[in-house]
Tab-separated table of C-alpha atoms in Angstrom:
chain	number	residue	atom	x	y	z
A	21	MET	CA	121.198	115.316	124.819
A	22	ILE	CA	122.717	118.805	124.395
A	23	LEU	CA	120.856	121.158	122.037
A	24	ASN	CA	124.172	122.132	120.452
A	25	ASP	CA	124.658	118.519	119.273
A	26	ILE	CA	121.113	118.215	117.918
A	27	ILE	CA	121.119	121.342	115.741
A	28	ALA	CA	124.472	120.719	114.028
A	29	ASP	CA	124.267	120.882	110.190
A	30	SER	CA	120.494	121.404	110.250
A	31	GLY	CA	120.339	124.753	108.474
A	32	VAL	CA	120.271	126.862	111.656
A	33	VAL	CA	120.295	130.615	111.033
A	34	SER	CA	120.531	131.745	114.647
A	35	VAL	CA	120.049	130.611	118.246
A	36	THR	CA	118.621	132.796	120.994
A	37	GLY	CA	119.173	131.406	124.456
A	38	ASP	CA	121.358	128.655	125.838
A	39	ARG	CA	122.384	126.266	123.056
A	40	TYR	CA	123.869	123.912	125.655
A	41	ILE	CA	120.506	123.148	127.228
A	42	GLU	CA	119.720	119.484	127.886
A	43	ILE	CA	116.968	118.038	125.651
A	44	SER	CA	115.175	114.878	126.766
A	45	ASP	CA	112.866	114.489	123.767
A	46	ILE	CA	112.320	115.797	120.238
A	47	CYS	CA	108.956	116.308	118.531
A	48	ASN	CA	107.157	118.124	115.725
A	49	ASP	CA	103.696	117.677	117.246
A	50	SER	CA	102.755	120.093	120.047
A	51	ARG	CA	100.473	117.438	121.550
A	52	LYS	CA	103.529	115.259	122.151
A	53	ALA	CA	105.695	118.003	123.629
A	54	THR	CA	106.809	117.058	127.133
A	55	PRO	CA	108.881	118.870	129.781
A	56	GLY	CA	112.457	119.153	128.528
A	57	SER	CA	111.644	118.637	124.866
A	58	LEU	CA	112.706	120.388	121.658
A	59	PHE	CA	109.692	121.362	119.528
A	60	ILE	CA	110.378	121.769	115.808
A	61	ALA	CA	107.604	123.851	114.253
A	62	VAL	CA	107.255	122.304	110.805
A	63	LYS	CA	105.581	124.400	108.144
A	64	GLY	CA	103.350	121.951	106.290
A	65	HIS	CA	101.093	122.004	103.249
A	66	ASP	CA	97.825	122.044	105.175
A	67	ALA	CA	98.867	123.422	108.568
A	68	ASP	CA	101.709	125.487	109.996
A	69	GLY	CA	103.291	123.976	113.091
A	70	GLN	CA	104.478	127.438	114.080
A	71	THR	CA	100.913	128.268	115.180
A	72	TYR	CA	101.296	125.614	117.898
A	73	ILE	CA	104.471	126.992	119.465
A	74	ALA	CA	102.553	128.440	122.424
A	75	SER	CA	100.957	125.052	123.108
A	76	ALA	CA	104.368	123.364	123.025
A	77	ILE	CA	105.858	125.898	125.454
A	78	LYS	CA	102.929	125.463	127.841
A	79	ALA	CA	103.462	121.681	127.641
A	80	GLY	CA	107.045	122.117	128.840
A	81	ALA	CA	109.193	122.455	125.714
A	82	VAL	CA	112.545	124.074	126.574
A	83	ALA	CA	113.585	124.773	122.966
A	84	VAL	CA	111.716	125.695	119.785
A	85	ALA	CA	112.900	125.603	116.169
A	86	TYR	CA	110.988	127.943	113.846
A	87	GLU	CA	111.153	129.837	110.508
A	88	ASP	CA	109.076	133.004	110.882
A	89	GLU	CA	109.974	135.726	113.412
A	90	ASP	CA	106.527	137.370	113.321
A	91	ILE	CA	104.632	134.145	114.025
A	92	LEU	CA	107.118	133.321	116.791
A	93	ALA	CA	106.522	136.696	118.450
A	94	GLU	CA	102.746	136.130	118.391
A	95	GLN	CA	103.138	132.666	119.903
A	96	ILE	CA	105.568	133.798	122.616
A	97	ALA	CA	103.061	136.471	123.649
A	98	LYS	CA	100.269	133.888	123.604
A	99	ALA	CA	102.347	131.611	125.857
A	100	GLY	CA	102.878	134.458	128.312
A	101	GLY	CA	106.564	134.911	127.494
A	102	GLY	CA	109.534	132.832	126.424
A	103	ALA	CA	111.896	133.156	129.361
A	104	GLY	CA	114.317	130.231	129.526
A	105	ILE	CA	113.301	128.941	126.085
A	106	ALA	CA	116.088	128.380	123.522
A	107	LEU	CA	114.834	129.725	120.197
A	108	VAL	CA	116.393	128.208	117.086
A	109	LYS	CA	115.726	129.887	113.749
A	110	VAL	CA	116.090	127.605	110.701
A	111	GLU	CA	115.899	128.161	106.958
A	112	ASN	CA	113.756	125.088	106.246
A	113	SER	CA	111.890	123.374	109.069
A	114	ARG	CA	111.365	120.143	107.105
A	115	HIS	CA	115.077	119.806	106.448
A	116	ALA	CA	115.837	120.805	110.021
A	117	VAL	CA	113.596	118.180	111.624
A	118	ALA	CA	115.214	115.438	109.502
A	119	ILE	CA	118.775	116.427	110.398
A	120	MET	CA	117.952	117.079	114.057
A	121	ALA	CA	116.171	113.732	114.366
A	122	ALA	CA	119.172	111.946	112.876
A	123	ASN	CA	121.536	113.771	115.267
A	124	PHE	CA	119.282	113.138	118.284
A	125	TYR	CA	119.330	109.387	117.635
A	126	ASP	CA	123.087	109.399	116.909
A	127	ASN	CA	122.732	108.970	113.130
A	128	PRO	CA	121.576	105.345	113.173
A	129	SER	CA	121.439	105.013	109.364
A	130	CYS	CA	125.237	105.257	109.299
A	131	LYS	CA	125.427	102.145	111.499
A	132	LEU	CA	123.218	100.083	109.184
A	133	THR	CA	123.437	98.981	105.581
A	134	LEU	CA	120.451	101.040	104.456
A	135	ILE	CA	118.831	99.977	101.176
A	136	GLY	CA	115.963	102.039	99.762
A	137	ILE	CA	113.703	101.755	96.744
A	138	THR	CA	111.648	104.373	94.958
A	139	GLY	CA	109.311	104.110	91.977
A	140	THR	CA	105.585	103.989	91.335
A	141	ASN	CA	105.017	100.235	91.607
A	142	GLY	CA	106.867	97.379	93.281
A	143	LYS	CA	108.285	99.177	96.325
A	144	THR	CA	106.472	97.157	98.990
A	145	THR	CA	107.086	93.815	97.310
A	146	THR	CA	110.774	94.584	96.776
A	147	VAL	CA	111.597	95.718	100.324
A	148	THR	CA	109.554	92.875	101.829
A	149	LEU	CA	111.362	90.339	99.663
A	150	LEU	CA	114.725	91.887	100.585
A	151	TYR	CA	113.866	91.726	104.286
A	152	ASN	CA	112.775	88.079	104.032
A	153	LEU	CA	115.774	87.209	101.842
A	154	PHE	CA	118.372	88.633	104.203
A	155	MET	CA	116.637	87.228	107.282
A	156	SER	CA	116.792	83.815	105.590
A	157	LEU	CA	120.498	84.392	104.907
A	158	GLY	CA	121.020	84.694	108.653
A	159	TYR	CA	121.131	88.474	109.105
A	160	ASN	CA	119.105	90.452	111.602
A	161	CYS	CA	117.235	93.140	109.649
A	162	GLY	CA	114.802	96.008	109.820
A	163	LEU	CA	111.981	96.910	107.424
A	164	LEU	CA	110.162	100.207	106.818
A	165	SER	CA	107.274	99.597	104.430
A	166	THR	CA	103.705	100.481	103.524
A	167	ILE	CA	102.410	97.289	105.155
A	168	ALA	CA	104.350	97.338	108.432
A	169	ASN	CA	107.636	98.198	110.107
A	170	PHE	CA	109.901	95.526	111.551
A	171	VAL	CA	112.766	95.814	114.021
A	172	GLY	CA	114.201	92.349	113.732
A	173	LYS	CA	111.091	90.200	114.146
A	174	HIS	CA	109.170	92.830	116.124
A	175	ARG	CA	106.336	94.305	114.068
A	176	SER	CA	104.668	97.704	114.359
A	177	GLU	CA	101.980	99.254	112.172
A	178	THR	CA	102.563	102.112	109.768
A	179	GLU	CA	100.435	104.949	108.393
A	180	ASN	CA	102.484	106.289	105.466
A	181	THR	CA	104.756	104.743	102.837
A	182	THR	CA	107.574	106.934	104.186
A	183	ALA	CA	107.168	107.887	107.856
A	184	ASP	CA	108.143	111.218	109.394
A	185	PRO	CA	111.885	111.745	110.105
A	186	ILE	CA	111.570	111.355	113.874
A	187	THR	CA	109.812	107.999	113.534
A	188	ILE	CA	112.280	106.824	110.888
A	189	ASN	CA	115.332	107.645	112.984
A	190	TYR	CA	113.751	106.263	116.150
A	191	LEU	CA	113.025	102.942	114.438
A	192	MET	CA	116.527	102.783	112.968
A	193	HIS	CA	117.937	103.545	116.422
A	194	GLU	CA	115.931	100.592	117.740
A	195	MET	CA	117.285	98.441	114.896
A	196	VAL	CA	120.856	99.311	115.906
A	197	ASN	CA	120.069	98.472	119.531
A	198	GLU	CA	118.588	95.129	118.437
A	199	GLY	CA	121.733	94.266	116.495
A	200	CYS	CA	120.261	94.702	113.013
A	201	GLU	CA	122.792	94.931	110.196
A	202	TYR	CA	120.462	95.842	107.320
A	203	CYS	CA	117.444	98.074	106.901
A	204	PHE	CA	115.188	97.989	103.835
A	205	MET	CA	113.015	101.010	103.197
A	206	GLU	CA	110.344	102.277	100.817
A	207	VAL	CA	111.052	105.849	99.721
A	208	SER	CA	108.068	107.729	98.306
A	209	SER	CA	108.093	110.803	96.086
A	210	ILE	CA	106.141	112.729	98.719
A	211	GLY	CA	108.611	111.638	101.388
A	212	LEU	CA	111.475	112.868	99.217
A	213	GLU	CA	109.821	116.211	98.466
A	214	GLN	CA	109.079	116.730	102.165
A	215	GLU	CA	112.681	115.836	103.121
A	216	ARG	CA	111.651	112.935	105.338
A	217	VAL	CA	114.793	111.003	104.342
A	218	SER	CA	117.245	113.902	104.504
A	219	GLY	CA	120.207	113.061	106.712
A	220	LEU	CA	119.958	109.305	106.052
A	221	GLU	CA	122.941	107.492	104.591
A	222	PHE	CA	121.760	105.065	101.915
A	223	LYS	CA	124.251	102.412	100.809
A	224	VAL	CA	122.020	101.182	97.955
A	225	ALA	CA	119.171	102.939	96.128
A	226	ILE	CA	116.863	101.142	93.670
A	227	PHE	CA	114.625	102.611	90.972
A	228	SER	CA	111.758	100.354	89.839
A	229	ASN	CA	109.556	102.306	87.394
A	230	LEU	CA	107.697	105.568	86.932
A	231	THR	CA	104.062	105.642	85.884
A	232	HIS	CA	100.887	107.624	86.602
A	233	ASP	CA	100.355	108.301	90.332
A	234	HIS	CA	100.247	111.049	92.981
A	235	LEU	CA	99.488	113.801	90.476
A	236	ASP	CA	96.918	115.127	92.958
A	237	TYR	CA	99.952	116.106	95.052
A	238	HIS	CA	102.688	116.790	92.491
A	239	LYS	CA	100.329	118.298	89.865
A	240	THR	CA	102.595	117.389	86.906
A	241	PHE	CA	104.456	114.271	85.847
A	242	ALA	CA	107.645	116.336	85.494
A	243	GLU	CA	107.444	117.353	89.157
A	244	TYR	CA	106.733	113.744	90.161
A	245	LEU	CA	109.864	112.662	88.267
A	246	ARG	CA	111.939	115.459	89.810
A	247	CYS	CA	111.022	114.352	93.317
A	248	LYS	CA	111.894	110.717	92.594
A	249	LYS	CA	115.207	111.790	91.072
A	250	LEU	CA	116.174	113.626	94.280
A	251	PHE	CA	116.799	110.201	95.830
A	252	PHE	CA	119.656	109.487	93.423
A	253	ASP	CA	120.931	113.064	93.164
A	254	ASN	CA	121.636	113.035	96.900
A	255	LEU	CA	123.503	109.710	97.073
A	256	GLY	CA	127.116	109.716	98.164
A	257	ALA	CA	130.042	108.517	96.042
A	258	ASN	CA	130.298	105.277	98.029
A	259	ALA	CA	126.690	104.292	97.386
A	260	VAL	CA	125.266	102.082	94.615
A	261	ALA	CA	122.375	103.242	92.398
A	262	ILE	CA	120.458	100.348	90.826
A	263	THR	CA	118.140	101.322	87.971
A	264	ASN	CA	115.658	99.615	85.657
A	265	VAL	CA	116.790	100.527	82.137
A	266	ASP	CA	113.601	99.107	80.606
A	267	ASP	CA	111.770	102.109	82.038
A	268	LYS	CA	112.152	105.174	79.818
A	269	ASN	CA	113.175	107.222	82.847
A	270	GLY	CA	115.576	104.617	84.208
A	271	MET	CA	118.759	106.387	83.100
A	272	VAL	CA	117.277	109.841	83.718
A	273	MET	CA	117.079	108.945	87.406
A	274	VAL	CA	120.811	108.373	87.704
A	275	GLN	CA	122.187	110.942	85.260
A	276	ASN	CA	123.372	113.262	88.053
A	277	THR	CA	124.183	110.753	90.760
A	278	LYS	CA	127.630	110.445	92.354
A	279	ALA	CA	126.933	106.784	93.146
A	280	ARG	CA	128.145	103.773	91.181
A	281	VAL	CA	125.380	102.861	88.706
A	282	VAL	CA	124.182	99.270	88.196
A	283	THR	CA	121.559	98.520	85.537
A	284	TYR	CA	119.013	95.732	85.249
A	285	SER	CA	116.648	94.618	82.461
A	286	CYS	CA	114.081	91.956	81.613
A	287	LYS	CA	114.033	92.907	77.922
A	288	GLY	CA	117.485	93.918	76.748
A	289	MET	CA	121.130	94.322	77.685
A	290	ALA	CA	122.169	95.434	81.165
A	291	ASP	CA	124.556	94.603	83.994
A	292	HIS	CA	121.999	92.063	85.236
A	293	THR	CA	119.250	90.447	83.170
A	294	CYS	CA	116.247	88.196	83.698
A	295	ARG	CA	113.935	86.224	81.405
A	296	ILE	CA	110.775	84.244	82.213
A	297	MET	CA	111.214	80.668	80.973
A	298	GLU	CA	107.984	79.142	82.309
A	299	GLU	CA	104.969	80.498	84.204
A	300	SER	CA	101.841	79.169	85.929
A	301	MET	CA	99.657	80.181	88.873
A	302	GLU	CA	102.140	78.318	91.082
A	303	GLY	CA	105.143	80.450	90.072
A	304	MET	CA	107.782	81.169	87.443
A	305	LEU	CA	111.019	79.675	86.227
A	306	LEU	CA	113.442	82.561	85.692
A	307	ARG	CA	116.816	82.771	84.002
A	308	ILE	CA	118.856	85.387	85.861
A	309	ASP	CA	122.361	86.159	84.602
A	310	GLY	CA	122.503	82.728	82.995
A	311	ARG	CA	121.344	80.890	86.133
A	312	GLU	CA	117.896	79.291	86.464
A	313	ALA	CA	115.805	79.949	89.555
A	314	TRP	CA	112.238	79.173	90.572
A	315	THR	CA	110.024	81.729	92.319
A	316	LYS	CA	106.573	81.432	93.851
A	317	LEU	CA	105.719	84.879	92.508
A	318	ILE	CA	104.055	85.380	89.131
A	319	GLY	CA	103.959	88.102	86.494
A	320	GLN	CA	106.448	90.138	84.486
A	321	HIS	CA	106.344	92.898	87.108
A	322	ASN	CA	107.465	90.387	89.738
A	323	ALA	CA	110.309	89.251	87.482
A	324	TYR	CA	111.524	92.859	87.727
A	325	ASN	CA	111.076	92.827	91.510
A	326	ILE	CA	113.038	89.591	91.839
A	327	LEU	CA	115.817	90.923	89.613
A	328	ALA	CA	115.971	94.140	91.666
A	329	ILE	CA	116.494	92.269	94.941
A	330	TYR	CA	119.092	90.041	93.282
A	331	CYS	CA	120.991	93.158	92.150
A	332	ALA	CA	120.761	94.687	95.625
A	333	ALA	CA	122.016	91.511	97.276
A	334	LEU	CA	125.013	91.321	94.945
A	335	ALA	CA	125.728	95.026	95.498
A	336	VAL	CA	126.357	94.356	99.193
A	337	GLY	CA	128.458	91.232	98.574
A	338	ALA	CA	125.988	88.322	98.670
A	339	ASN	CA	126.834	85.079	96.862
A	340	PRO	CA	124.817	84.783	93.589
A	341	ASP	CA	124.055	81.059	93.863
A	342	GLU	CA	123.056	81.214	97.541
A	343	THR	CA	120.905	84.267	96.830
A	344	LEU	CA	118.978	82.503	94.058
A	345	VAL	CA	118.399	79.442	96.248
A	346	LYS	CA	116.923	81.630	98.982
A	347	ILE	CA	114.840	83.599	96.452
A	348	SER	CA	113.179	80.332	95.431
A	349	GLY	CA	111.694	80.030	98.904
A	350	LEU	CA	110.223	83.532	99.091
A	351	GLY	CA	106.482	84.154	98.917
A	352	PRO	CA	104.647	87.334	97.887
A	353	ALA	CA	104.056	90.284	100.205
A	354	THR	CA	100.637	90.473	101.867
A	355	GLY	CA	97.994	91.654	99.443
A	356	ARG	CA	100.196	91.342	96.375
A	357	LEU	CA	98.756	88.735	93.985
A	358	GLU	CA	97.491	86.843	97.011
A	359	ASN	CA	95.509	83.795	95.810
A	360	ARG	CA	92.536	82.255	97.609
A	361	LYS	CA	90.774	79.158	96.291
A	362	GLY	CA	86.987	79.089	96.399
A	363	PRO	CA	84.121	76.803	95.427
A	364	ASN	CA	83.423	75.854	91.808
A	365	ASP	CA	87.158	76.026	91.083
A	366	ILE	CA	87.065	79.827	91.501
A	367	THR	CA	90.311	81.637	92.271
A	368	ALA	CA	90.126	85.031	93.991
A	369	VAL	CA	93.235	87.204	93.720
A	370	ILE	CA	93.743	90.082	96.165
A	371	ASP	CA	96.124	92.794	94.947
A	372	TYR	CA	96.967	96.364	95.929
A	373	ALA	CA	96.925	97.543	92.298
A	374	HIS	CA	95.529	101.078	92.452
A	375	THR	CA	97.315	102.761	89.537
A	376	PRO	CA	96.699	102.211	85.811
A	377	ASP	CA	100.090	100.574	85.298
A	378	ALA	CA	99.736	98.265	88.308
A	379	LEU	CA	96.228	97.216	87.270
A	380	GLU	CA	97.417	96.467	83.743
A	381	ASN	CA	100.356	94.415	85.042
A	382	VAL	CA	98.135	92.248	87.206
A	383	LEU	CA	95.335	91.792	84.660
A	384	LYS	CA	97.776	90.969	81.881
A	385	THR	CA	99.518	88.425	84.114
A	386	LEU	CA	96.262	86.701	85.030
A	387	LYS	CA	95.040	86.776	81.432
A	388	ASP	CA	98.257	85.269	80.075
A	389	ILE	CA	98.472	82.516	82.686
A	390	ASP	CA	94.845	81.449	82.743
A	391	LYS	CA	93.902	81.544	79.078
A	392	GLY	CA	90.336	80.375	78.594
A	393	ARG	CA	89.198	81.105	82.161
A	394	THR	CA	86.745	83.959	82.714
A	395	LEU	CA	88.585	86.943	84.213
A	396	ILE	CA	86.500	89.213	86.454
A	397	CYS	CA	87.974	92.539	87.546
A	398	LEU	CA	86.583	94.294	90.618
A	399	PHE	CA	88.065	97.715	91.379
A	400	GLY	CA	87.415	101.266	92.510
A	401	CYS	CA	89.475	104.436	92.948
A	402	GLY	CA	90.425	106.430	96.007
A	403	GLY	CA	88.674	109.684	96.817
A	404	ASP	CA	90.548	112.977	97.262
A	405	ARG	CA	93.269	111.626	95.005
A	406	ASP	CA	94.308	112.004	91.359
A	407	LYS	CA	91.079	111.947	89.352
A	408	THR	CA	92.740	111.653	85.941
A	409	LYS	CA	93.648	108.004	86.467
A	410	ARG	CA	90.023	106.928	86.995
A	411	PRO	CA	88.966	106.713	83.313
A	412	GLU	CA	92.394	105.247	82.466
A	413	MET	CA	91.794	102.341	84.828
A	414	ALA	CA	88.398	101.775	83.213
A	415	LYS	CA	90.041	101.463	79.802
A	416	ILE	CA	92.568	98.952	81.126
A	417	ALA	CA	89.894	96.851	82.843
A	418	GLU	CA	87.874	96.880	79.621
A	419	GLU	CA	90.870	95.693	77.583
A	420	TYR	CA	91.753	92.671	79.719
A	421	ALA	CA	88.726	91.597	81.774
A	422	ASP	CA	85.749	89.557	80.607
A	423	ARG	CA	83.533	91.020	83.307
A	424	ILE	CA	83.970	94.211	85.320
A	425	ILE	CA	82.538	95.315	88.651
A	426	VAL	CA	83.173	98.949	89.594
A	427	THR	CA	82.840	99.618	93.316
A	428	SER	CA	84.193	101.716	96.189
A	429	ASP	CA	87.764	101.900	97.453
A	430	ASN	CA	88.726	104.552	100.026
A	431	SER	CA	86.169	107.192	99.068
A	432	ARG	CA	87.298	109.591	101.809
A	433	THR	CA	85.358	112.869	101.535
A	434	GLU	CA	84.120	112.277	97.975
A	435	LYS	CA	80.840	110.591	97.146
A	436	THR	CA	81.403	107.035	95.940
A	437	GLU	CA	78.859	107.588	93.162
A	438	ASP	CA	80.864	110.570	91.845
A	439	ILE	CA	84.057	108.500	91.773
A	440	MET	CA	82.269	105.680	89.971
A	441	ASN	CA	80.919	108.155	87.404
A	442	ASP	CA	84.478	109.360	86.731
A	443	ILE	CA	85.488	105.743	86.139
A	444	LYS	CA	82.431	105.137	83.986
A	445	ALA	CA	83.485	107.933	81.621
A	446	GLY	CA	86.480	105.835	80.564
A	447	PHE	CA	84.435	102.908	79.225
A	448	SER	CA	83.432	102.539	75.607
A	449	PRO	CA	79.926	101.165	74.853
A	450	LYS	CA	81.544	97.721	74.609
A	451	GLY	CA	83.095	98.138	78.056
A	452	LEU	CA	79.875	99.355	79.610
A	453	ALA	CA	78.113	96.273	78.283
A	454	LYS	CA	80.251	94.023	80.476
A	455	ALA	CA	80.450	96.350	83.518
A	456	ILE	CA	78.185	96.685	86.543
A	457	PHE	CA	78.378	99.333	89.268
A	458	ILE	CA	77.878	98.424	92.939
A	459	ALA	CA	78.917	101.048	95.510
A	460	ASP	CA	78.990	98.658	98.495
A	461	ARG	CA	82.311	96.798	98.152
A	462	LYS	CA	81.174	93.829	100.243
A	463	GLU	CA	78.087	93.399	98.086
A	464	ALA	CA	80.238	93.813	94.976
A	465	ILE	CA	82.519	90.966	96.094
A	466	ARG	CA	79.502	88.808	96.928
A	467	THR	CA	78.066	89.473	93.455
A	468	ALA	CA	81.384	88.672	91.779
A	469	VAL	CA	81.597	85.276	93.511
A	470	MET	CA	77.915	84.361	93.216
A	471	THR	CA	77.753	85.110	89.489
A	472	ALA	CA	81.191	83.781	88.522
A	473	PRO	CA	81.179	80.781	86.160
A	474	LYS	CA	83.035	77.634	87.119
A	475	GLY	CA	86.810	78.101	87.053
A	476	ALA	CA	86.706	81.908	86.940
A	477	VAL	CA	89.496	84.146	88.235
A	478	ILE	CA	88.309	87.158	90.248
A	479	LEU	CA	90.730	90.036	90.781
A	480	LEU	CA	89.954	92.215	93.787
A	481	ALA	CA	92.102	95.258	93.040
A	482	GLY	CA	92.974	98.258	95.151
A	483	LYS	CA	92.855	97.200	98.800
A	484	GLY	CA	95.613	94.584	99.020
A	485	HIS	CA	97.001	94.498	102.559
A	486	GLU	CA	94.554	97.112	103.874
A	487	THR	CA	91.973	95.887	106.384
A	488	TYR	CA	89.849	99.015	106.356
A	489	GLN	CA	87.973	101.451	104.143
A	490	ILE	CA	88.244	105.198	104.643
A	491	ILE	CA	84.795	106.772	104.397
A	492	GLY	CA	84.855	110.462	105.201
A	493	SER	CA	87.575	110.651	107.859
A	494	GLU	CA	86.563	107.334	109.444
A	495	HIS	CA	88.571	104.107	109.098
A	496	ARG	CA	85.982	101.311	108.933
A	497	HIS	CA	87.093	97.709	109.329
A	498	PHE	CA	86.987	95.932	105.982
A	499	ASP	CA	89.079	92.851	105.267
A	500	GLU	CA	88.524	91.266	101.848
A	501	ARG	CA	89.814	87.943	103.147
A	502	GLU	CA	87.022	87.836	105.724
A	503	VAL	CA	84.463	88.780	103.094
A	504	LEU	CA	85.687	86.025	100.754
A	505	ASP	CA	85.631	83.437	103.548
A	506	GLU	CA	82.044	84.406	104.352
A	507	VAL	CA	80.869	84.279	100.733
A	508	PHE	CA	82.783	81.062	99.936
A	509	SER	CA	81.217	79.412	103.007
A	510	GLN	CA	77.753	80.524	101.897
A	511	VAL	CA	78.277	79.112	98.396
A	512	ASN	CA	79.569	75.812	99.790
A	513	THR	CA	76.543	75.555	102.078
A	514	GLU	CA	74.130	76.199	99.199
A	515	ASN	CA	75.901	73.607	97.045
A	516	LYS	CA	75.477	70.839	99.603
């Protein structure tokens, strides 16, 4: 591809060298620079890609996009000169890489019906349900989510809720090549702030809710809200903005959008409404816009998720009755209220809940459905992340659970004991009386099962779909399903 085509509308200040040079690849990682590539030196929070320009040139890059003239000069000297290298100065490297990536892959988002969702909780469930819904309606679709990415039925693993712009546009390009018509995407606040979705054309944007999360990154709730709101501020006039008006920030999100606004509510008046008519561990009977529909999902938060996908489907022209029929056949996303039956009539529930609001939603759901059954809550908190939510989660566990086991999650570079002490500070004397602290998560799960009374419900919160624990910088294999199978088998053997 010609450099001139790639850099169009990407905030280029100047170009030194031949802007008509052929580019065979595009990258923002000097280790991936290959002969004939364009290297975009992204200035990040922890590292400055401009300090790797020399490495990219030595690897064969024929063009470099940068911000700082002084750093560039140092790197050119380090590389032994920049003869034949096209040098592209940009105002904002993060914005530039997003626009250039979109141009390089021929703006694939414009060839898809791209539907995105942002919010604190419910993103993964909503996009996964949308993907499964539209696949069941006969469409070929793509999915970009926390759990995995899909191009049609082809799965690939993911590292971040919102990938980098080059990966996003590459995957969408593959979706177009595979004949996909729709793409469903999680859009995180960090991804928005870092311009990972700049240059994408969203047809539908959904807001779920806004609660306590990512304040280790954003520092303040106001900044967290501002970043989420960017999603709707940047929508075009032909797009649809779907917002949850039961959230106090629901209308704030869309107050400056050019898109057509559609509202939804499970409590009051809105364009689309939903009420729970019946609920059990097997599912819920919902009344959506006057129509009854059954879902295998449970919990008020999932009623919102179901209503959100219903609104999105109608926004792109789906038939309401056919949509509700297909919704009835959908199951939960991996690691979201995932039930596993054990011995002694025990039910273990695996859920990704790792924020105060998410933990409260899940515990309240389980408490309301299984009145009279002992509810055991096992949870921890991630290291190197927002510390203020740790005592809040303790208070929520204390309010709803009959027994509490505090353990490790992804401790990262923090000591697990320090994280557990932060959680411990949130308990009252009454809460501490029903809480135990076991740093080893496998041993904590074993203890929860072995000591659970007959018929108990055990919530394993925080890991969900993850099959690893991050200790230090190491990803160690840890799958709660495998642990449960092992412990359940041991209990069954002892009971024989």
